[in-house]
PDB file of C-alpha atoms in Angstrom:
ATOM      1  CA  MET A  47      -7.972  47.481 -79.775  1.00 45.00           C
ATOM      2  CA  LYS A  48      -8.007  48.452 -76.100  1.00 45.00           C
ATOM      3  CA  THR A  49     -10.666  50.855 -74.938  1.00 45.00           C
ATOM      4  CA  LYS A  50      -9.969  53.634 -72.440  1.00 43.00           C
ATOM      5  CA  ALA A  51     -11.677  51.592 -69.737  1.00 43.00           C
ATOM      6  CA  THR A  52      -9.467  48.601 -70.478  1.00 43.00           C
ATOM      7  CA  LEU A  53      -6.293  50.732 -70.424  1.00 38.00           C
ATOM      8  CA  LYS A  54      -7.318  52.353 -67.134  1.00 41.00           C
ATOM      9  CA  LYS A  55      -7.909  48.919 -65.563  1.00 42.00           C
ATOM     10  CA  SER A  56      -4.591  47.622 -66.915  1.00 41.00           C
ATOM     11  CA  ARG A  57      -2.629  50.569 -65.519  1.00 41.00           C
ATOM     12  CA  SER A  58      -4.245  50.190 -62.077  1.00 41.00           C
ATOM     13  CA  GLN A  59      -3.296  46.525 -61.614  1.00 43.00           C
ATOM     14  CA  PRO A  60       0.385  46.962 -60.594  1.00 42.00           C
ATOM     15  CA  ALA A  61      -0.550  49.518 -57.926  1.00 42.00           C
ATOM     16  CA  SER A  62      -3.267  47.241 -56.565  1.00 40.00           C
ATOM     17  CA  ALA A  63      -0.922  44.275 -56.463  1.00 40.00           C
ATOM     18  CA  LYS A  64       1.690  46.378 -54.685  1.00 40.00           C
ATOM     19  CA  LYS A  65      -0.868  47.524 -52.108  1.00 38.00           C
ATOM     20  CA  ALA A  66      -2.037  43.953 -51.502  1.00 37.00           C
ATOM     21  CA  ALA A  67       1.532  42.806 -50.960  1.00 38.00           C
ATOM     22  CA  THR A  68       2.086  45.635 -48.479  1.00 37.00           C
ATOM     23  CA  THR A  69      -1.005  44.917 -46.428  1.00 37.00           C
ATOM     24  CA  THR A  70      -0.340  41.191 -46.205  1.00 36.00           C
ATOM     25  CA  LYS A  71       3.337  41.502 -45.213  1.00 36.00           C
ATOM     26  CA  PRO A  72       3.875  39.857 -41.817  1.00 35.00           C
ATOM     27  CA  ALA A  73       4.375  42.251 -38.914  1.00 38.00           C
ATOM     28  CA  THR A  74       7.960  42.570 -37.733  1.00 39.00           C
ATOM     29  CA  ALA A  75       8.560  41.648 -34.081  1.00 45.00           C
ATOM     30  CA  PRO A  76       9.970  44.367 -31.801  1.00 47.00           C
ATOM     31  CA  LYS A  77      13.744  44.541 -32.061  1.00 48.00           C
ATOM     32  CA  GLY A  78      15.362  41.819 -29.951  1.00 42.00           C
ATOM     33  CA  ALA A  79      12.146  40.865 -28.140  1.00 45.00           C
ATOM     34  CA  VAL A  80      12.103  37.295 -29.403  1.00 73.00           C
ATOM     35  CA  ASP A  81      15.676  36.819 -30.625  1.00 93.00           C
ATOM     36  CA  PRO A  82      16.577  33.378 -29.180  1.00 96.00           C
ATOM     37  CA  GLY A  83      20.293  34.155 -29.152  1.00 97.00           C
ATOM     38  CA  ARG A  84      19.779  37.369 -27.243  1.00 97.00           C
ATOM     39  CA  VAL A  85      17.446  35.728 -24.715  1.00 98.00           C
ATOM     40  CA  ARG A  86      19.901  32.894 -24.134  1.00 98.00           C
ATOM     41  CA  GLU A  87      22.822  35.272 -23.649  1.00 98.00           C
ATOM     42  CA  ILE A  88      20.885  37.241 -21.039  1.00 98.00           C
ATOM     43  CA  PHE A  89      20.347  34.134 -18.939  1.00 98.00           C
ATOM     44  CA  VAL A  90      23.851  32.798 -19.559  1.00 98.00           C
ATOM     45  CA  ARG A  91      25.154  35.977 -17.937  1.00 98.00           C
ATOM     46  CA  PHE A  92      22.706  35.811 -15.027  1.00 98.00           C
ATOM     47  CA  ALA A  93      23.680  32.191 -14.400  1.00 98.00           C
ATOM     48  CA  ALA A  94      27.404  32.957 -14.535  1.00 98.00           C
ATOM     49  CA  LEU A  95      27.046  35.701 -11.918  1.00 97.00           C
ATOM     50  CA  ASN A  96      24.646  33.809  -9.624  1.00 97.00           C
ATOM     51  CA  PRO A  97      24.489  30.068 -10.411  1.00 97.00           C
ATOM     52  CA  HIS A  98      22.195  29.177  -7.515  1.00 95.00           C
ATOM     53  CA  PRO A  99      19.866  32.115  -6.808  1.00 96.00           C
ATOM     54  CA  LYS A 100      17.481  31.922  -3.890  1.00 92.00           C
ATOM     55  CA  GLY A 101      14.400  33.747  -2.746  1.00 92.00           C
ATOM     56  CA  GLU A 102      14.926  36.168   0.127  1.00 94.00           C
ATOM     57  CA  LEU A 103      12.112  34.995   2.381  1.00 97.00           C
ATOM     58  CA  ASP A 104      13.066  32.856   5.376  1.00 97.00           C
ATOM     59  CA  TYR A 105      11.219  29.549   5.845  1.00 97.00           C
ATOM     60  CA  VAL A 106      11.743  26.098   7.327  1.00 96.00           C
ATOM     61  CA  ASN A 107       9.391  23.906   5.274  1.00 98.00           C
ATOM     62  CA  PRO A 108       6.844  24.205   2.434  1.00 98.00           C
ATOM     63  CA  TYR A 109       4.136  25.313   4.858  1.00 98.00           C
ATOM     64  CA  THR A 110       6.160  28.180   6.337  1.00 98.00           C
ATOM     65  CA  LEU A 111       7.225  29.182   2.819  1.00 98.00           C
ATOM     66  CA  LEU A 112       3.568  29.387   1.829  1.00 98.00           C
ATOM     67  CA  VAL A 113       2.762  31.518   4.883  1.00 98.00           C
ATOM     68  CA  ALA A 114       5.752  33.784   4.295  1.00 98.00           C
ATOM     69  CA  VAL A 115       4.772  34.442   0.681  1.00 97.00           C
ATOM     70  CA  VAL A 116       1.174  35.211   1.712  1.00 97.00           C
ATOM     71  CA  LEU A 117       2.508  37.676   4.292  1.00 97.00           C
ATOM     72  CA  SER A 118       4.836  39.310   1.759  1.00 95.00           C
ATOM     73  CA  ALA A 119       2.054  40.945  -0.263  1.00 91.00           C
ATOM     74  CA  GLN A 120       2.628  44.719  -0.147  1.00 89.00           C
ATOM     75  CA  ALA A 121       5.495  44.226   2.293  1.00 92.00           C
ATOM     76  CA  THR A 122       9.262  43.878   2.036  1.00 93.00           C
ATOM     77  CA  ASP A 123      10.933  40.500   2.407  1.00 95.00           C
ATOM     78  CA  ALA A 124      13.127  41.917   5.171  1.00 95.00           C
ATOM     79  CA  GLY A 125      10.075  43.097   7.091  1.00 96.00           C
ATOM     80  CA  VAL A 126       8.365  39.731   6.692  1.00 97.00           C
ATOM     81  CA  ASN A 127      11.482  37.894   7.879  1.00 97.00           C
ATOM     82  CA  ARG A 128      11.619  39.979  11.047  1.00 96.00           C
ATOM     83  CA  ALA A 129       8.015  39.090  11.831  1.00 96.00           C
ATOM     84  CA  THR A 130       8.127  35.419  10.906  1.00 97.00           C
ATOM     85  CA  LYS A 131      11.236  34.728  12.975  1.00 96.00           C
ATOM     86  CA  GLY A 132       9.100  34.742  16.099  1.00 96.00           C
ATOM     87  CA  LEU A 133       6.023  33.314  14.393  1.00 97.00           C
ATOM     88  CA  PHE A 134       7.730  30.245  12.947  1.00 98.00           C
ATOM     89  CA  ALA A 135       9.556  29.587  16.214  1.00 97.00           C
ATOM     90  CA  VAL A 136       6.190  28.698  17.775  1.00 97.00           C
ATOM     91  CA  ALA A 137       4.125  27.677  14.727  1.00 98.00           C
ATOM     92  CA  SER A 138       5.732  25.873  11.809  1.00 98.00           C
ATOM     93  CA  THR A 139       2.804  23.553  10.983  1.00 98.00           C
ATOM     94  CA  PRO A 140      -0.876  24.193  10.225  1.00 98.00           C
ATOM     95  CA  GLN A 141      -1.822  22.503  13.496  1.00 98.00           C
ATOM     96  CA  GLN A 142       0.467  24.727  15.551  1.00 98.00           C
ATOM     97  CA  MET A 143      -0.793  27.818  13.719  1.00 98.00           C
ATOM     98  CA  LEU A 144      -4.413  26.952  14.566  1.00 98.00           C
ATOM     99  CA  ALA A 145      -3.401  26.402  18.180  1.00 98.00           C
ATOM    100  CA  LEU A 146      -1.787  29.843  18.218  1.00 97.00           C
ATOM    101  CA  GLY A 147      -5.044  31.336  16.944  1.00 97.00           C
ATOM    102  CA  GLU A 148      -5.828  34.428  14.938  1.00 97.00           C
ATOM    103  CA  ASP A 149      -5.086  36.789  17.843  1.00 97.00           C
ATOM    104  CA  GLY A 150      -1.727  35.135  18.394  1.00 97.00           C
ATOM    105  CA  VAL A 151      -0.810  35.322  14.720  1.00 97.00           C
ATOM    106  CA  ARG A 152      -1.910  38.934  14.536  1.00 97.00           C
ATOM    107  CA  ASP A 153       0.299  39.815  17.505  1.00 97.00           C
ATOM    108  CA  LYS A 154       3.333  38.185  15.877  1.00 97.00           C
ATOM    109  CA  ILE A 155       2.933  39.937  12.509  1.00 97.00           C
ATOM    110  CA  LYS A 156       1.617  43.341  13.580  1.00 96.00           C
ATOM    111  CA  THR A 157       4.657  45.093  12.094  1.00 95.00           C
ATOM    112  CA  ILE A 158       3.579  43.993   8.589  1.00 95.00           C
ATOM    113  CA  GLY A 159       1.137  45.949   6.478  1.00 91.00           C
ATOM    114  CA  LEU A 160      -2.424  44.579   6.324  1.00 94.00           C
ATOM    115  CA  PHE A 161      -1.574  42.317   9.271  1.00 95.00           C
ATOM    116  CA  ARG A 162      -5.180  41.851  10.392  1.00 96.00           C
ATOM    117  CA  ALA A 163      -6.387  40.510   7.034  1.00 96.00           C
ATOM    118  CA  LYS A 164      -3.230  38.445   6.658  1.00 97.00           C
ATOM    119  CA  ALA A 165      -3.618  36.843  10.083  1.00 97.00           C
ATOM    120  CA  LYS A 166      -7.158  35.875   9.154  1.00 97.00           C
ATOM    121  CA  ASN A 167      -5.961  34.327   5.879  1.00 97.00           C
ATOM    122  CA  VAL A 168      -3.142  32.409   7.576  1.00 98.00           C
ATOM    123  CA  ILE A 169      -5.593  30.809  10.009  1.00 98.00           C
ATOM    124  CA  ALA A 170      -8.117  30.070   7.259  1.00 98.00           C
ATOM    125  CA  LEU A 171      -5.565  28.500   4.903  1.00 98.00           C
ATOM    126  CA  SER A 172      -4.121  26.455   7.786  1.00 98.00           C
ATOM    127  CA  ARG A 173      -7.555  25.069   8.558  1.00 98.00           C
ATOM    128  CA  GLN A 174      -8.192  24.276   4.887  1.00 98.00           C
ATOM    129  CA  LEU A 175      -4.839  22.501   4.591  1.00 98.00           C
ATOM    130  CA  ILE A 176      -5.829  20.254   7.495  1.00 98.00           C
ATOM    131  CA  ASP A 177      -9.395  19.673   6.340  1.00 98.00           C
ATOM    132  CA  GLU A 178      -8.713  19.104   2.635  1.00 98.00           C
ATOM    133  CA  PHE A 179      -5.050  18.181   2.218  1.00 98.00           C
ATOM    134  CA  GLY A 180      -4.088  16.250   5.315  1.00 97.00           C
ATOM    135  CA  GLY A 181      -2.083  19.162   6.683  1.00 97.00           C
ATOM    136  CA  GLU A 182       0.293  19.108   3.687  1.00 97.00           C
ATOM    137  CA  VAL A 183       0.909  21.840   1.141  1.00 98.00           C
ATOM    138  CA  PRO A 184      -0.551  20.640  -2.186  1.00 97.00           C
ATOM    139  CA  ARG A 185       1.674  20.370  -5.244  1.00 97.00           C
ATOM    140  CA  SER A 186      -0.736  21.730  -7.829  1.00 96.00           C
ATOM    141  CA  ARG A 187      -1.444  25.328  -8.755  1.00 97.00           C
ATOM    142  CA  GLU A 188      -5.189  24.700  -8.849  1.00 97.00           C
ATOM    143  CA  ALA A 189      -5.190  23.435  -5.268  1.00 98.00           C
ATOM    144  CA  LEU A 190      -2.891  26.186  -4.025  1.00 98.00           C
ATOM    145  CA  VAL A 191      -4.966  29.046  -5.434  1.00 97.00           C
ATOM    146  CA  SER A 192      -8.033  27.614  -3.696  1.00 97.00           C
ATOM    147  CA  LEU A 193      -6.446  28.607  -0.375  1.00 98.00           C
ATOM    148  CA  PRO A 194      -7.325  31.959   1.243  1.00 96.00           C
ATOM    149  CA  GLY A 195      -4.834  34.685   0.373  1.00 95.00           C
ATOM    150  CA  VAL A 196      -3.090  32.610  -2.301  1.00 97.00           C
ATOM    151  CA  GLY A 197      -2.992  33.892  -5.876  1.00 96.00           C
ATOM    152  CA  ARG A 198      -1.175  32.697  -8.976  1.00 96.00           C
ATOM    153  CA  LYS A 199       2.104  34.425  -8.093  1.00 96.00           C
ATOM    154  CA  THR A 200       2.171  32.922  -4.581  1.00 97.00           C
ATOM    155  CA  ALA A 201       1.342  29.487  -5.972  1.00 98.00           C
ATOM    156  CA  ASN A 202       4.143  29.740  -8.527  1.00 98.00           C
ATOM    157  CA  VAL A 203       6.672  30.730  -5.843  1.00 97.00           C
ATOM    158  CA  VAL A 204       5.730  27.715  -3.715  1.00 98.00           C
ATOM    159  CA  LEU A 205       5.759  25.331  -6.665  1.00 98.00           C
ATOM    160  CA  ASN A 206       9.156  26.593  -7.737  1.00 98.00           C
ATOM    161  CA  ILE A 207      10.989  26.847  -4.418  1.00 97.00           C
ATOM    162  CA  ALA A 208       9.369  24.067  -2.410  1.00 97.00           C
ATOM    163  CA  PHE A 209       8.827  21.534  -5.196  1.00 97.00           C
ATOM    164  CA  GLY A 210      11.316  22.420  -7.934  1.00 96.00           C
ATOM    165  CA  GLU A 211       8.726  23.199 -10.601  1.00 97.00           C
ATOM    166  CA  LYS A 212       9.819  25.371 -13.549  1.00 97.00           C
ATOM    167  CA  THR A 213       7.398  28.215 -12.929  1.00 97.00           C
ATOM    168  CA  ILE A 214       7.631  31.983 -13.377  1.00 97.00           C
ATOM    169  CA  ALA A 215       6.323  34.035 -10.457  1.00 96.00           C
ATOM    170  CA  VAL A 216       5.656  37.534 -11.784  1.00 96.00           C
ATOM    171  CA  ASP A 217       5.951  40.221  -9.125  1.00 94.00           C
ATOM    172  CA  THR A 218       6.230  43.978  -9.726  1.00 94.00           C
ATOM    173  CA  HIS A 219      10.008  43.788 -10.243  1.00 95.00           C
ATOM    174  CA  LEU A 220       9.864  40.981 -12.786  1.00 97.00           C
ATOM    175  CA  PHE A 221       6.915  42.577 -14.599  1.00 97.00           C
ATOM    176  CA  ARG A 222       8.872  45.821 -14.985  1.00 97.00           C
ATOM    177  CA  VAL A 223      12.104  44.138 -16.104  1.00 98.00           C
ATOM    178  CA  SER A 224      10.465  41.876 -18.665  1.00 98.00           C
ATOM    179  CA  ASN A 225       8.637  44.791 -20.275  1.00 97.00           C
ATOM    180  CA  ARG A 226      11.604  47.164 -20.029  1.00 97.00           C
ATOM    181  CA  ILE A 227      14.533  45.106 -21.411  1.00 96.00           C
ATOM    182  CA  PRO A 228      12.336  43.770 -23.111  1.00 96.00           C
ATOM    183  CA  LEU A 229      12.013  40.010 -22.855  1.00 97.00           C
ATOM    184  CA  ALA A 230       8.293  39.244 -22.946  1.00 97.00           C
ATOM    185  CA  ARG A 231       5.993  42.225 -23.102  1.00 96.00           C
ATOM    186  CA  GLY A 232       2.541  41.991 -21.595  1.00 97.00           C
ATOM    187  CA  ALA A 233      -0.195  44.098 -20.037  1.00 97.00           C
ATOM    188  CA  THR A 234      -0.838  41.617 -17.219  1.00 97.00           C
ATOM    189  CA  PRO A 235       1.377  39.439 -15.001  1.00 96.00           C
ATOM    190  CA  GLU A 236      -0.053  36.281 -16.532  1.00 97.00           C
ATOM    191  CA  ALA A 237       0.644  37.521 -20.061  1.00 97.00           C
ATOM    192  CA  VAL A 238       4.259  38.192 -19.098  1.00 98.00           C
ATOM    193  CA  GLU A 239       4.471  34.791 -17.396  1.00 98.00           C
ATOM    194  CA  GLN A 240       3.255  32.956 -20.488  1.00 97.00           C
ATOM    195  CA  GLY A 241       5.508  35.013 -22.741  1.00 97.00           C
ATOM    196  CA  LEU A 242       8.580  34.201 -20.665  1.00 98.00           C
ATOM    197  CA  LEU A 243       7.746  30.494 -20.536  1.00 98.00           C
ATOM    198  CA  ALA A 244       7.647  30.528 -24.320  1.00 97.00           C
ATOM    199  CA  ILE A 245      11.065  32.129 -24.874  1.00 97.00           C
ATOM    200  CA  ILE A 246      13.348  31.172 -21.955  1.00 98.00           C
ATOM    201  CA  PRO A 247      15.473  28.078 -22.700  1.00 98.00           C
ATOM    202  CA  ASP A 248      14.429  25.141 -20.550  1.00 98.00           C
ATOM    203  CA  GLU A 249      17.822  24.880 -18.858  1.00 97.00           C
ATOM    204  CA  PHE A 250      17.285  28.315 -17.276  1.00 98.00           C
ATOM    205  CA  LEU A 251      13.607  28.060 -16.331  1.00 97.00           C
ATOM    206  CA  LEU A 252      14.082  26.762 -12.790  1.00 97.00           C
ATOM    207  CA  HIS A 253      15.930  29.891 -11.662  1.00 98.00           C
ATOM    208  CA  ALA A 254      14.672  32.420 -14.228  1.00 98.00           C
ATOM    209  CA  HIS A 255      12.205  34.236 -12.005  1.00 96.00           C
ATOM    210  CA  HIS A 256      14.789  34.573  -9.208  1.00 97.00           C
ATOM    211  CA  TRP A 257      17.312  36.159 -11.564  1.00 98.00           C
ATOM    212  CA  LEU A 258      14.755  38.571 -12.985  1.00 98.00           C
ATOM    213  CA  ILE A 259      13.334  39.547  -9.588  1.00 96.00           C
ATOM    214  CA  LEU A 260      16.786  40.154  -8.106  1.00 97.00           C
ATOM    215  CA  HIS A 261      17.808  42.098 -11.207  1.00 98.00           C
ATOM    216  CA  GLY A 262      14.756  44.317 -10.845  1.00 97.00           C
ATOM    217  CA  ARG A 263      15.181  44.743  -7.109  1.00 95.00           C
ATOM    218  CA  TYR A 264      18.850  45.715  -7.081  1.00 96.00           C
ATOM    219  CA  ILE A 265      19.866  46.914 -10.556  1.00 97.00           C
ATOM    220  CA  CYS A 266      16.956  47.558 -12.934  1.00 97.00           C
ATOM    221  CA  LYS A 267      15.109  49.605 -10.312  1.00 96.00           C
ATOM    222  CA  ALA A 268      11.871  51.398 -11.043  1.00 94.00           C
ATOM    223  CA  ARG A 269      12.863  55.055 -10.705  1.00 92.00           C
ATOM    224  CA  LYS A 270      16.563  54.976 -11.516  1.00 93.00           C
ATOM    225  CA  PRO A 271      17.982  51.794 -12.996  1.00 96.00           C
ATOM    226  CA  ASP A 272      21.673  51.287 -12.302  1.00 96.00           C
ATOM    227  CA  CYS A 273      22.594  50.775 -15.942  1.00 96.00           C
ATOM    228  CA  PRO A 274      26.375  51.223 -15.452  1.00 96.00           C
ATOM    229  CA  ALA A 275      26.344  48.181 -13.125  1.00 96.00           C
ATOM    230  CA  CYS A 276      24.057  46.102 -15.353  1.00 97.00           C
ATOM    231  CA  PRO A 277      25.575  42.860 -16.695  1.00 97.00           C
ATOM    232  CA  ILE A 278      23.237  42.868 -19.683  1.00 97.00           C
ATOM    233  CA  ALA A 279      23.279  46.585 -20.552  1.00 97.00           C
ATOM    234  CA  ASP A 280      24.472  45.898 -24.105  1.00 96.00           C
ATOM    235  CA  LEU A 281      21.551  43.492 -24.612  1.00 97.00           C
ATOM    236  CA  CYS A 282      18.952  45.836 -23.142  1.00 96.00           C
ATOM    237  CA  GLU A 283      16.887  48.025 -25.467  1.00 95.00           C
ATOM    238  CA  PHE A 284      15.531  50.385 -22.806  1.00 95.00           C
ATOM    239  CA  PRO A 285      15.895  53.852 -24.400  1.00 92.00           C
ATOM    240  CA  GLU A 286      16.344  55.788 -21.148  1.00 89.00           C
ATOM    241  CA  LYS A 287      19.473  54.160 -19.719  1.00 90.00           C
ATOM    242  CA  THR A 288      21.168  55.990 -16.869  1.00 87.00           C
ATOM    243  CA  PRO A 289      24.674  57.233 -17.751  1.00 84.00           C
ATOM    244  CA  SER A 290      27.888  56.298 -16.006  1.00 71.00           C
ATOM    245  CA  SER A 291      29.084  58.600 -13.244  1.00 58.00           C
ATOM    246  CA  GLY A 292      30.661  61.659 -14.797  1.00 47.00           C
ATOM    247  CA  SER A 293      29.258  60.961 -18.237  1.00 46.00           C
ATOM    248  CA  PRO A 294      27.069  63.594 -19.869  1.00 43.00           C
ATOM    249  CA  THR A 295      23.358  62.803 -19.974  1.00 41.00           C
ATOM    250  CA  PRO A 296      22.383  61.932 -23.575  1.00 40.00           C
TER     251      PRO A 296
END
């Protein structure tokens, strides 16, 4: 014969089992964030529209690319190109840059923000390239980030464009787009970079960061994304899409 205590324990078991099952249920991923088919379709469309995307900084060799990317921090690519046109005409190697000197570099790039600090970094990295790398731009991220003014994003740009490495250079545009669509969400550029590397099909990795940067620069803009012109609008889960011209605001 069951006692009251036994009956109470018996009745409580189904509820406990149900609770345990609920707490151990795997978390569901955000809608679409890691759907391989969706990710692939996004890049299929980018590739169809722009099969061979390119960065917008002007350069003539890996060294001038490196300098241009260093100068582009907190500056527009167009502004950097205007300044480097004259700079690279007289200094396209580390040796020529050292001969020009910090004052000469500063004079050539004075239209760019933070030009004094940048001129100092350009001279310092040119000297280090000569002293430690035989005047050549190294092909490893570790070596690149050891240079003055060079961070992970700059290193990834150089590795990708100059040497054809499948890297993801996360700038402000790409960071916004990846979190907004979303593709890979992350609180830091490196977290977004690693997330994208994990989900983008290998066949699209070489050009992926170009497509995402250009998309963020010209369509998925920070203040007012141009959703009616977006080629992936139906794949985007951003809840505050801008309406088409003449359409009522939701």
